[in-house]
Short mmCIF file of C-alpha atoms and ligand atoms in Angstrom, two decimals:
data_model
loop_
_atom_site.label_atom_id
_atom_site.label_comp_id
_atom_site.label_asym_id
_atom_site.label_seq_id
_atom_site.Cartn_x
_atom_site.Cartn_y
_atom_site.Cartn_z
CA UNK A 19 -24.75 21.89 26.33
CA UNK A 20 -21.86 19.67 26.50
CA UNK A 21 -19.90 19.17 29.44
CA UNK A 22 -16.69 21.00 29.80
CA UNK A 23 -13.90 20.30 32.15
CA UNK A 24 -11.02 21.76 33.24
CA UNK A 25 -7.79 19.73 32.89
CA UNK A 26 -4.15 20.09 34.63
CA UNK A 27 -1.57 20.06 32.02
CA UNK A 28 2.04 19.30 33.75
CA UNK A 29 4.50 21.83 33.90
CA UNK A 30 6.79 20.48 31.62
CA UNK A 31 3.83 19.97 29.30
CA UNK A 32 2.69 23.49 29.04
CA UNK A 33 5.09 25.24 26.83
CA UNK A 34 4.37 22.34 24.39
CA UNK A 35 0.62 22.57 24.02
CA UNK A 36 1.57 27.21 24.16
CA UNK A 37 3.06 26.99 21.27
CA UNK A 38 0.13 24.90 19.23
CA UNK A 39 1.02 20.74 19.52
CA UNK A 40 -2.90 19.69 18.84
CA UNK A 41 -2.40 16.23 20.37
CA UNK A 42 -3.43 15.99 24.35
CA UNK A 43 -1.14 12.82 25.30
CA UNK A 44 -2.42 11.24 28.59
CA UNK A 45 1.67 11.61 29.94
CA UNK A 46 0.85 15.78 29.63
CA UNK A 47 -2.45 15.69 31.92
CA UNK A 48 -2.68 15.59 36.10
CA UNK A 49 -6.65 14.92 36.84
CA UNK A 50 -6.83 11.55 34.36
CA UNK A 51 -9.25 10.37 36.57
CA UNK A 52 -12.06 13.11 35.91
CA UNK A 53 -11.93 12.49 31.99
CA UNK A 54 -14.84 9.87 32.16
CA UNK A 55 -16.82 10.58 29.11
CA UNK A 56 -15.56 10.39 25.50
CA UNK A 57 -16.57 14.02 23.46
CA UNK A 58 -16.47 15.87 26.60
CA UNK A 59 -14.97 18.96 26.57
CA UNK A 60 -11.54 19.91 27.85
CA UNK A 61 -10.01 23.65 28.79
CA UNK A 62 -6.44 22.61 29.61
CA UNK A 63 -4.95 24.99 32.29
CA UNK A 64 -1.66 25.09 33.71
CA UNK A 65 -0.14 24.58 37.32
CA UNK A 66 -1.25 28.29 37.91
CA UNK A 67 -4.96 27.47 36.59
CA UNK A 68 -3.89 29.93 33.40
CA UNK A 69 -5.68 29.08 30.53
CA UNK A 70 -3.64 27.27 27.34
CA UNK A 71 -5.82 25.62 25.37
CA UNK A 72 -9.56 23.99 24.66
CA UNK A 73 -10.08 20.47 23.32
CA UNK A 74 -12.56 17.18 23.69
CA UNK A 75 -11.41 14.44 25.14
CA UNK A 76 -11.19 11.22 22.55
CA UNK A 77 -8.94 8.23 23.22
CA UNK A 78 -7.08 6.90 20.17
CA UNK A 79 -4.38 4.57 19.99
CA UNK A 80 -2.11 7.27 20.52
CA UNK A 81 -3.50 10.34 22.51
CA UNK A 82 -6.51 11.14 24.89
CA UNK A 83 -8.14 13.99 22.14
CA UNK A 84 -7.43 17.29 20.28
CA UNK A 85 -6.82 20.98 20.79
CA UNK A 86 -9.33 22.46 18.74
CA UNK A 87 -8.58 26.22 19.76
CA UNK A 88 -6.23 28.42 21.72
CA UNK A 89 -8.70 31.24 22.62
CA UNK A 90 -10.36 30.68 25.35
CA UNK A 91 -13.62 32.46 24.43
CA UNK A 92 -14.36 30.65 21.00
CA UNK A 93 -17.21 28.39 21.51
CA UNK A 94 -16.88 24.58 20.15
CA UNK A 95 -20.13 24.20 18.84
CA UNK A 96 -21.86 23.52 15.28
CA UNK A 97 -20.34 26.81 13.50
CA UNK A 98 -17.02 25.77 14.60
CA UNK A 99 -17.20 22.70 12.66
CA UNK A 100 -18.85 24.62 9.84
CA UNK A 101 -15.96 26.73 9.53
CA UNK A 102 -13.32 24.45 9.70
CA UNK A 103 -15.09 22.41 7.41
CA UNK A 104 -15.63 25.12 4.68
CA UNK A 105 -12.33 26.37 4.82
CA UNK A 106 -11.22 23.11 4.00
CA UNK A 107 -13.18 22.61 1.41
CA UNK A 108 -11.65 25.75 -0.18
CA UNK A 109 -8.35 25.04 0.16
CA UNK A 110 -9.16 21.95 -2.19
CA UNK A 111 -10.48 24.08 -4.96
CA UNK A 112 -7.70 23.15 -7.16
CA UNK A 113 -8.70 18.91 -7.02
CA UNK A 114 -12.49 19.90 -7.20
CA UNK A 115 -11.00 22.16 -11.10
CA UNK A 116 -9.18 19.22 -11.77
CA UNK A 117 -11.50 17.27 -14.29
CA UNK A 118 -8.70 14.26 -14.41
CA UNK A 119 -9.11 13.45 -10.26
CA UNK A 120 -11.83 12.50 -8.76
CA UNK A 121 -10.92 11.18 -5.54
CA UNK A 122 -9.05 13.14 -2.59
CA UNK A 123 -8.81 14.03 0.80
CA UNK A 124 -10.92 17.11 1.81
CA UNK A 125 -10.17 16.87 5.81
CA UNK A 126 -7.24 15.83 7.12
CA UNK A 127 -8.02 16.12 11.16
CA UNK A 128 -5.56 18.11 12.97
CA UNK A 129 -4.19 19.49 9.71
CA UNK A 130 -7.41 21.15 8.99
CA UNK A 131 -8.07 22.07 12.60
CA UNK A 132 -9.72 19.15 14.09
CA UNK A 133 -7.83 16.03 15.39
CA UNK A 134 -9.77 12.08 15.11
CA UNK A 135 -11.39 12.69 11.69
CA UNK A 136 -10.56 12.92 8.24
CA UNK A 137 -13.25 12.75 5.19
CA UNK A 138 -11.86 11.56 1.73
CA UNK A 139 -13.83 12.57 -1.68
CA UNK A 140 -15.06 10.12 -4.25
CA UNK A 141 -16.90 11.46 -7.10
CA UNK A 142 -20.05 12.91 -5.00
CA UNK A 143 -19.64 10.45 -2.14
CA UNK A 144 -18.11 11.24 1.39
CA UNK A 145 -16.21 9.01 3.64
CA UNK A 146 -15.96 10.44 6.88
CA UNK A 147 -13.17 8.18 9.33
CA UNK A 148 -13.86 8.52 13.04
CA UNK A 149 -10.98 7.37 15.22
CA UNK A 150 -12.25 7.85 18.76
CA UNK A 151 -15.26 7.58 20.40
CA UNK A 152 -14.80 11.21 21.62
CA UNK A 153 -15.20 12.41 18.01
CA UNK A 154 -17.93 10.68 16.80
CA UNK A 155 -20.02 12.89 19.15
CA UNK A 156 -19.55 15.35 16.83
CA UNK A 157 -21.28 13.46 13.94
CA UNK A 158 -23.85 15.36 13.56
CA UNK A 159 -21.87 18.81 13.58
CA UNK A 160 -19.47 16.91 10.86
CA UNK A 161 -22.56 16.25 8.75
CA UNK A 162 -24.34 19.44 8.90
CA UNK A 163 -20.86 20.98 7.99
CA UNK A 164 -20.62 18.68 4.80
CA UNK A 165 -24.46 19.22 3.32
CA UNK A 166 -23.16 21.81 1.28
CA UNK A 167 -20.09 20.26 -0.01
CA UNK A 168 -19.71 20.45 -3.42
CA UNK A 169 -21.09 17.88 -6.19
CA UNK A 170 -22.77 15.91 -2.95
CA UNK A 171 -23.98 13.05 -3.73
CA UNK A 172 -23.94 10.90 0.18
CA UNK A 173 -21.55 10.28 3.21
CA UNK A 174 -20.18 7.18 4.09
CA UNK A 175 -18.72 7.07 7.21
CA UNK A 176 -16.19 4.20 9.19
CA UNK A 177 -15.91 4.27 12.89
CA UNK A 178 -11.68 3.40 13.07
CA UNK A 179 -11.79 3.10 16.82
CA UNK A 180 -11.53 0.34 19.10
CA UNK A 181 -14.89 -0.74 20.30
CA UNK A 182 -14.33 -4.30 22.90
CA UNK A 183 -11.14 -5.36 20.91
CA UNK A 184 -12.59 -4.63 17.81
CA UNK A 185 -12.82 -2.80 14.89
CA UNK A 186 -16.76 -2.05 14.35
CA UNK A 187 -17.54 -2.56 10.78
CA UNK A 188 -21.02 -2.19 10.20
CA UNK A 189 -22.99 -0.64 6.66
CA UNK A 190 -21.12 2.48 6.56
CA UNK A 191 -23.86 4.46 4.89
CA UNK A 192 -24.89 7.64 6.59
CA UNK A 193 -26.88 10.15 4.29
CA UNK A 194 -27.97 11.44 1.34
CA UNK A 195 -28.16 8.41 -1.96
CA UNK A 196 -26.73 5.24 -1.88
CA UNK A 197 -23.47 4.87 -4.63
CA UNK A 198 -23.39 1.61 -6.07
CA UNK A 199 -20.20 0.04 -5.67
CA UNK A 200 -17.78 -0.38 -7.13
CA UNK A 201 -17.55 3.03 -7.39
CA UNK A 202 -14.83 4.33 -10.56
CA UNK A 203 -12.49 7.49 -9.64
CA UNK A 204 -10.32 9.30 -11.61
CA UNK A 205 -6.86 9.49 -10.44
CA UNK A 206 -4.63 12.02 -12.89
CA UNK A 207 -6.90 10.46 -16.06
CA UNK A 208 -6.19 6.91 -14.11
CA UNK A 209 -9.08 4.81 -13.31
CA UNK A 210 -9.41 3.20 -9.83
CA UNK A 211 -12.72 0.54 -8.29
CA UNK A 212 -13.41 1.68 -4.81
CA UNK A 213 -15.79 0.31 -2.23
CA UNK A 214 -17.01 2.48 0.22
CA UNK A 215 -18.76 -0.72 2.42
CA UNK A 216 -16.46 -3.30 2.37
CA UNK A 217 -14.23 -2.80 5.74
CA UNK A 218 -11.33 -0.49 6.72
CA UNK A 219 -9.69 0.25 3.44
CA UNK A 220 -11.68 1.17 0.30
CA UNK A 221 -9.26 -0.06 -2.79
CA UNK A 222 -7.52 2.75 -2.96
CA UNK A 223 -4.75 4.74 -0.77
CA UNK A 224 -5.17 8.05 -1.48
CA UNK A 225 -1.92 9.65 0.07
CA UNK A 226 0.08 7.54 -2.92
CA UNK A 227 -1.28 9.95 -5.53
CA UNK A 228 2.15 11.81 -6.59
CA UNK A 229 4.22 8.95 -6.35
CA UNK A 230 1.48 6.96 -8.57
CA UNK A 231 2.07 9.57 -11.24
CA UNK A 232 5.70 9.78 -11.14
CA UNK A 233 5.83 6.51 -11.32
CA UNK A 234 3.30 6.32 -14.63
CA UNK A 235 5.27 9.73 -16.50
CA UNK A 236 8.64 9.58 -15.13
CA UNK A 237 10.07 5.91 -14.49
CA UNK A 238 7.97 3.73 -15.98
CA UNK A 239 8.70 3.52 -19.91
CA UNK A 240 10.37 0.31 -21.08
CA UNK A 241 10.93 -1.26 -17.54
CA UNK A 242 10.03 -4.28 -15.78
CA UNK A 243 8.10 -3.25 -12.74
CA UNK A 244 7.68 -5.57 -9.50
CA UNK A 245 5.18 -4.18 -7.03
CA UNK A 246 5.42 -5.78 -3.48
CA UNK A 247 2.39 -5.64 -1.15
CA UNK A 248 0.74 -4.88 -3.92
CA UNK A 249 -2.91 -4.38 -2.55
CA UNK A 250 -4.91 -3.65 -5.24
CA UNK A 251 -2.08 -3.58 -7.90
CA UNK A 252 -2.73 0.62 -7.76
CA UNK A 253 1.22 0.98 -8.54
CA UNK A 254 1.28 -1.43 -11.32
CA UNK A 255 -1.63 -0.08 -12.89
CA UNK A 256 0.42 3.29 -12.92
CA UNK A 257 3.30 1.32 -14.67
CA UNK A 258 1.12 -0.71 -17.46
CA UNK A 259 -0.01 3.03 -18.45
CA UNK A 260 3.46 4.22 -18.52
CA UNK A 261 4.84 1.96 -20.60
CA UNK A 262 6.02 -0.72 -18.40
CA UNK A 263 6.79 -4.07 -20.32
CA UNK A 264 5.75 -6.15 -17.83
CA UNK A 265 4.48 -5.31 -14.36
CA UNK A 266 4.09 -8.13 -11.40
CA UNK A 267 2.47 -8.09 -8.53
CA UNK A 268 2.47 -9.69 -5.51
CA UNK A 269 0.23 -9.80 -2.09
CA UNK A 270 -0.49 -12.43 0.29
CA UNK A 271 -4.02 -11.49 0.55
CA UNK A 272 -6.64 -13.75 -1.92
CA UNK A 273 -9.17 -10.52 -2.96
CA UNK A 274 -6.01 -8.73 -4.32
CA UNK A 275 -6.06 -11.22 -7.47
CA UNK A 276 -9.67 -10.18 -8.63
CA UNK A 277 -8.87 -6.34 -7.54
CA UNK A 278 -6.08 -5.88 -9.30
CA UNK A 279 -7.73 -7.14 -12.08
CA UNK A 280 -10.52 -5.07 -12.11
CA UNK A 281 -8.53 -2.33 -12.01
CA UNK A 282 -6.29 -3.56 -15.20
CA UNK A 283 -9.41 -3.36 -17.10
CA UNK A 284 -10.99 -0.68 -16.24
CA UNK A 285 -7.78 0.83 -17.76
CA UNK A 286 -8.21 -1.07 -20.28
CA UNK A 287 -4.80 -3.01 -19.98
CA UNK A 288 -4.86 -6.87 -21.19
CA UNK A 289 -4.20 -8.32 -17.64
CA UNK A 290 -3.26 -11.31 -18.74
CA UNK A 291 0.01 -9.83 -20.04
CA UNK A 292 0.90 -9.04 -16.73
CA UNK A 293 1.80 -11.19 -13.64
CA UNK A 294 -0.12 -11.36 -10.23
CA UNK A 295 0.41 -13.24 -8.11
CA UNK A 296 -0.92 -14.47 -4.47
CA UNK A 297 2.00 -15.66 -2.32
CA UNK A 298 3.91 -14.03 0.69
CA UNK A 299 6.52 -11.32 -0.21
CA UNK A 300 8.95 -13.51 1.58
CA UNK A 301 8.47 -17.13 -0.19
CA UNK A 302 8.46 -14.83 -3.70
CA UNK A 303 11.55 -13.12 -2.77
CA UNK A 304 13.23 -16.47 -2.15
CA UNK A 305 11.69 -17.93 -5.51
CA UNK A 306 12.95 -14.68 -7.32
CA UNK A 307 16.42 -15.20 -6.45
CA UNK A 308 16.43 -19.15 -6.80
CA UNK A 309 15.14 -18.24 -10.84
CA UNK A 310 17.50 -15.48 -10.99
CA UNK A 311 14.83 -13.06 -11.90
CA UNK A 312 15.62 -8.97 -12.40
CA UNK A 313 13.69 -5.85 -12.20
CA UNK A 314 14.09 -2.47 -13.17
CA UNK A 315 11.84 -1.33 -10.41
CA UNK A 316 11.30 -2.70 -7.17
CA UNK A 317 7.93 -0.74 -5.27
CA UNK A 318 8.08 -1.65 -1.73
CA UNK A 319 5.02 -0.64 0.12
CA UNK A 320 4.75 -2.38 3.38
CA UNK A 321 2.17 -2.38 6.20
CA UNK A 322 3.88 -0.56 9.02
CA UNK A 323 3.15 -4.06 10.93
CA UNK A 324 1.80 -7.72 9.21
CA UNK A 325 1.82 -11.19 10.43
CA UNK A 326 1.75 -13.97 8.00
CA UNK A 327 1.70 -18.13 9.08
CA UNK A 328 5.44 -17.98 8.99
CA UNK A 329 6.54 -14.21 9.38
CA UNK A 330 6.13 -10.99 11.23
CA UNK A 331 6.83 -8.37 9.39
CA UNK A 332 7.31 -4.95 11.28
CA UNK A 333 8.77 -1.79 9.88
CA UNK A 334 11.10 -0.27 12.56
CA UNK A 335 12.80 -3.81 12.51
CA UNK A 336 12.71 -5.51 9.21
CA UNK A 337 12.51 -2.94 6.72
CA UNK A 338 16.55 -3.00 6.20
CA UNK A 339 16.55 -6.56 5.26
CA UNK A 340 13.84 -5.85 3.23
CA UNK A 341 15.69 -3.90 1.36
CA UNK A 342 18.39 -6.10 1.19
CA UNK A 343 16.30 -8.66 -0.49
CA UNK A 344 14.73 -6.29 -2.67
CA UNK A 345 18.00 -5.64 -4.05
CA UNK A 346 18.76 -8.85 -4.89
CA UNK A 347 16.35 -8.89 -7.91
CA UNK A 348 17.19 -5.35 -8.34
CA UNK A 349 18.45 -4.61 -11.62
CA UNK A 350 21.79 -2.73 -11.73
CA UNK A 351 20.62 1.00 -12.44
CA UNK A 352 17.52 0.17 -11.33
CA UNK A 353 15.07 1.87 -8.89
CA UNK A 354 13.83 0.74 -5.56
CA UNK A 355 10.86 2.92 -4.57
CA UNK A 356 11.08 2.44 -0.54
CA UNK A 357 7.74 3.50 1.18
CA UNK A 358 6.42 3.51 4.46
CA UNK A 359 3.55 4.88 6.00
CA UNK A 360 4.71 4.71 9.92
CA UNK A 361 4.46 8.08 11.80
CA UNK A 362 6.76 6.70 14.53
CA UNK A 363 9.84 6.61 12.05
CA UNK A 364 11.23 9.81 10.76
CA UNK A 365 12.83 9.78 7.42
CA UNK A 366 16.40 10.95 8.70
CA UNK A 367 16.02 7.53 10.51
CA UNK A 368 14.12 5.41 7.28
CA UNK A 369 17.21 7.00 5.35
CA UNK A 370 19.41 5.74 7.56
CA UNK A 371 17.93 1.96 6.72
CA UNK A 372 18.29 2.85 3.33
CA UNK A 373 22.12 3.52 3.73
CA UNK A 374 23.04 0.41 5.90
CA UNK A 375 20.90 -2.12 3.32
CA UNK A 376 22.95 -0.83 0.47
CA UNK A 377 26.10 -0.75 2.41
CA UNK A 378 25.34 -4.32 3.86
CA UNK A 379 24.94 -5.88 0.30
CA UNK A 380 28.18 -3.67 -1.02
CA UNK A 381 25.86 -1.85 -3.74
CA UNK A 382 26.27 2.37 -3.79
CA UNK A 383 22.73 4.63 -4.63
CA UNK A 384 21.83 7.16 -5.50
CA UNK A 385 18.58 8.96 -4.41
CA UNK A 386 16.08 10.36 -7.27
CA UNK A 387 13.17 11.49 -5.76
CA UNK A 388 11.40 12.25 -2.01
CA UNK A 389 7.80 12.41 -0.98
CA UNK A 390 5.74 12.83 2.02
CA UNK A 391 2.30 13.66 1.93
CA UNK A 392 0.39 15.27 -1.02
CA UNK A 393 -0.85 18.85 -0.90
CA UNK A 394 -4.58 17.62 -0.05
CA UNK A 395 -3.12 15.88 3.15
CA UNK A 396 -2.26 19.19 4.80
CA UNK A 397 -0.43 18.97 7.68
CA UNK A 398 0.97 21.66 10.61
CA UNK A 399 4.15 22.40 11.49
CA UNK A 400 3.00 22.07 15.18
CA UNK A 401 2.91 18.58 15.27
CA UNK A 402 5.49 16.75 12.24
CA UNK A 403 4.45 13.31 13.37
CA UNK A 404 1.17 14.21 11.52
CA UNK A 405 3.47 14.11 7.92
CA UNK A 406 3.74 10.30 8.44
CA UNK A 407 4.47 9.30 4.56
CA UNK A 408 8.00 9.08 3.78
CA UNK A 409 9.22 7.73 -0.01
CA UNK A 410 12.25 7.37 -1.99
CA UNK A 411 13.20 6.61 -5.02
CA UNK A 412 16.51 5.02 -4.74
CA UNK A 413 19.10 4.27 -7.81
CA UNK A 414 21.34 1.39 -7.63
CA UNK A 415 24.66 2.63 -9.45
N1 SAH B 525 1.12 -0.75 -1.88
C1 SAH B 525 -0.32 -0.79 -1.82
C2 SAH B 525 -0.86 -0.79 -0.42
C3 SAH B 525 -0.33 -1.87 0.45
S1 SAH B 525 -1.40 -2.23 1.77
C4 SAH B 525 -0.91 0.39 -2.60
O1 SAH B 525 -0.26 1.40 -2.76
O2 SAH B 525 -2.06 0.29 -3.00
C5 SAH B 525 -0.57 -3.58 2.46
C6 SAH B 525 -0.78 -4.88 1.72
O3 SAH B 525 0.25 -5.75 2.16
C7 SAH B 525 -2.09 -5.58 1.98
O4 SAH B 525 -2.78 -5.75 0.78
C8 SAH B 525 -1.69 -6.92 2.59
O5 SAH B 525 -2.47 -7.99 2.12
C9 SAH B 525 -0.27 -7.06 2.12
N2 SAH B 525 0.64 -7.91 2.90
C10 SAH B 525 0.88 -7.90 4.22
N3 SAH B 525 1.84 -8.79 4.54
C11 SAH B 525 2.22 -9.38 3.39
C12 SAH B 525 3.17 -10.39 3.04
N4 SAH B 525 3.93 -10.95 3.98
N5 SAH B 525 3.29 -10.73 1.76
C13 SAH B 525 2.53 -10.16 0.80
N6 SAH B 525 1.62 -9.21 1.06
C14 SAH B 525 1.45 -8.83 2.33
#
């Protein structure tokens, strides 16, 4: 049996974690000192001992664990994680139909019921992502939940969580066959490489999905595309199928050269007709302007924090001027598509960066399109913080 504790939640805490907020912040709790081992589990009571919730106790970068139930008597053991992992399995029936995408989220933590972990799909192969200590406890619950998930093929897992100042990155293989990589997914008939064993981020970011199509059916067709951070050139990719006439990328990082061109050809697009190029966004901004180069669309896709030799780059800063250079090589009536993937900014205020960039540089917009996260990233209401993806499609007019 594991341990169970009971843990004071501050007055001013209690309504909060009542009416469902899943995350159990270290600010909220009065005994910290008793919470000594990760996975343990947590009944939080208020000042009057009343029961409010039940949890484990994980540390993350932000939080100390989850809320996994509000009724007291439901036990947290392997047929809770069973459950919650079958019903969200069904609620991604429709991307299991969907012969044309192979590659989605199937558990999105607290969205799905359980806070720490999420487990992405890719053709047969599962990647679980652990992001406490506290969670990974449950591993073998998470596993037995996922034997008889369909088209299994083998779990991959990556343990996200801080381990001595580090990131642990060791074979991620867990169960069931090997895949050899590079693994090819389906995206909407798109074809992307992803490697399941080759550190934190596997070649492709799932969560981009909808604005990868729009981008490929709705904006693309007879436009000269920049992508910047490109990563694996997944955006530009998108824009070669939709009828781009010339797509560039550009990333600072040397393994995004021979990514993005695998992924050009397993599309089947010439990539030498296309530009990609290794350099910081910065320098290439500067160079863009010096040449007086123009774009129809500007992707912007920034880390929410990135330090180069000569730059630091964080969102909640810089992103304004960011867009202020962007719209320097910004074709008139062209499109920026402004992303960012930082939880801690809400998109009242990343609209509100969007507003003062334009105004700053004397250009007017207009806004074409929103998105936050797709339908297989399900999120609660209970805790908004969760819907971290915020992009727009911006006109310059
Ligand atoms: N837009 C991409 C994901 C971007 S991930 C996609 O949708 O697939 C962030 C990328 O930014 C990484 O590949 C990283 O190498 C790159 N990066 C970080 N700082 C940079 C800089 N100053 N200049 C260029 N690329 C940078």
């Amino acid at each position: 049996m594991r341990q169970e504790i009971r843990i004071g939640i501050k007055p001013k805490f209690s309504q909060k974690y009542r009416s469902g907020y899943p995350l159990i912040e270290k600010e909220a709790i009065v005994n910290l000192g008793e919470l000594n081992e990760e996975g343990i589990l947590v009944k939080l009571v208020d000042e009057h001992q009343r029961f409010i919730a039940k949890g484990y106790y994980g540390r993350q970068n932000k939080g100390y664990g989850w809320v996994l139930t509000q009724k007291e008597t439901e036990p947290i053991d392997q047929h809770f994680f069973l459950r919650k992992i079958e019903q969200a399995l069904k609620a991604r029936q429709a991307f299991y139909n969907d012969p044309e995408t192979t590659a989605f989220r199937v558990f999105n933590g607290e969205g799905d019921g359980v806070g720490g972990v999420t487990i992405d799909y890719f053709d047969g192969y599962y990647l679980i992502q652990w992001y406490s200590e506290g969670i990974y406890t449950f591993k073998d619950d998470v596993i037995h939940g996922l034997q008889a998930a369909p088209h299994f093929k083998g779990i991959y897992e990556k343990k996200r969580f801080d381990s001595k100042g580090k990131y642990i990155e060791d074979d991620d293989f867990v169960t069931g066959t090997r895949a050899e990589f590079p693994l090819t997914v389906l995206e909407n008939g798109v074809r992307f490489a992803i490697n399941l064993n080759e550190g934190a981020m596997v070649g492709l970011f799932l969560d981009q999905r909808d604005v990868r199509n729009t981008i490929k059916n709705t904006y693309a067709q007879g436009k000269t595309v920049i992508n910047m951070f490109s990563y694996t050139g997944a955006f530009s990719v998108c824009a070669a199928l939709g009828g781009a006439t010339k797509t560039t990328s550009v990333d600072v990082a040397n393994r995004s050269l021979p990514k993005t061109i695998e992924n050009f050809q397993l599309n089947a697009i010439d990539e030498t007709t296309q530009a990609i190029i290794v350099e910081d966004v910065f320098k290439y901004f500067k160079y863009a302007v010096r040449k007086q180069l123009k774009f129809d669309m500007v992707i912007l896709d920034p880390p929410s924090f990135a330090r180069t030799k000569k730059h630091t780059f964080s969102v909640t800063k810089d992103y304004k001027n960011l867009l202020k250079e962007a719209l320097e090589i910004t074709e008139d009536q062209g499109i920026i598509v402004a992303s960012t993937n930082n939880s801690s900014l809400s998109m009242g205020k990343f609209k509100s960066f969007i507003d003062t960039a334009f105004k700053e540089s004397g250009a007017s917009y207009r806004i074409e399109e929103e998105f936050s996260l797709p339908r297989d990233f399900r999120t609660i209401k209970e805790f908004e913080e969760g819907n971290y993806l915020k992009v727009v499609f911006v006109r310059k007019v």
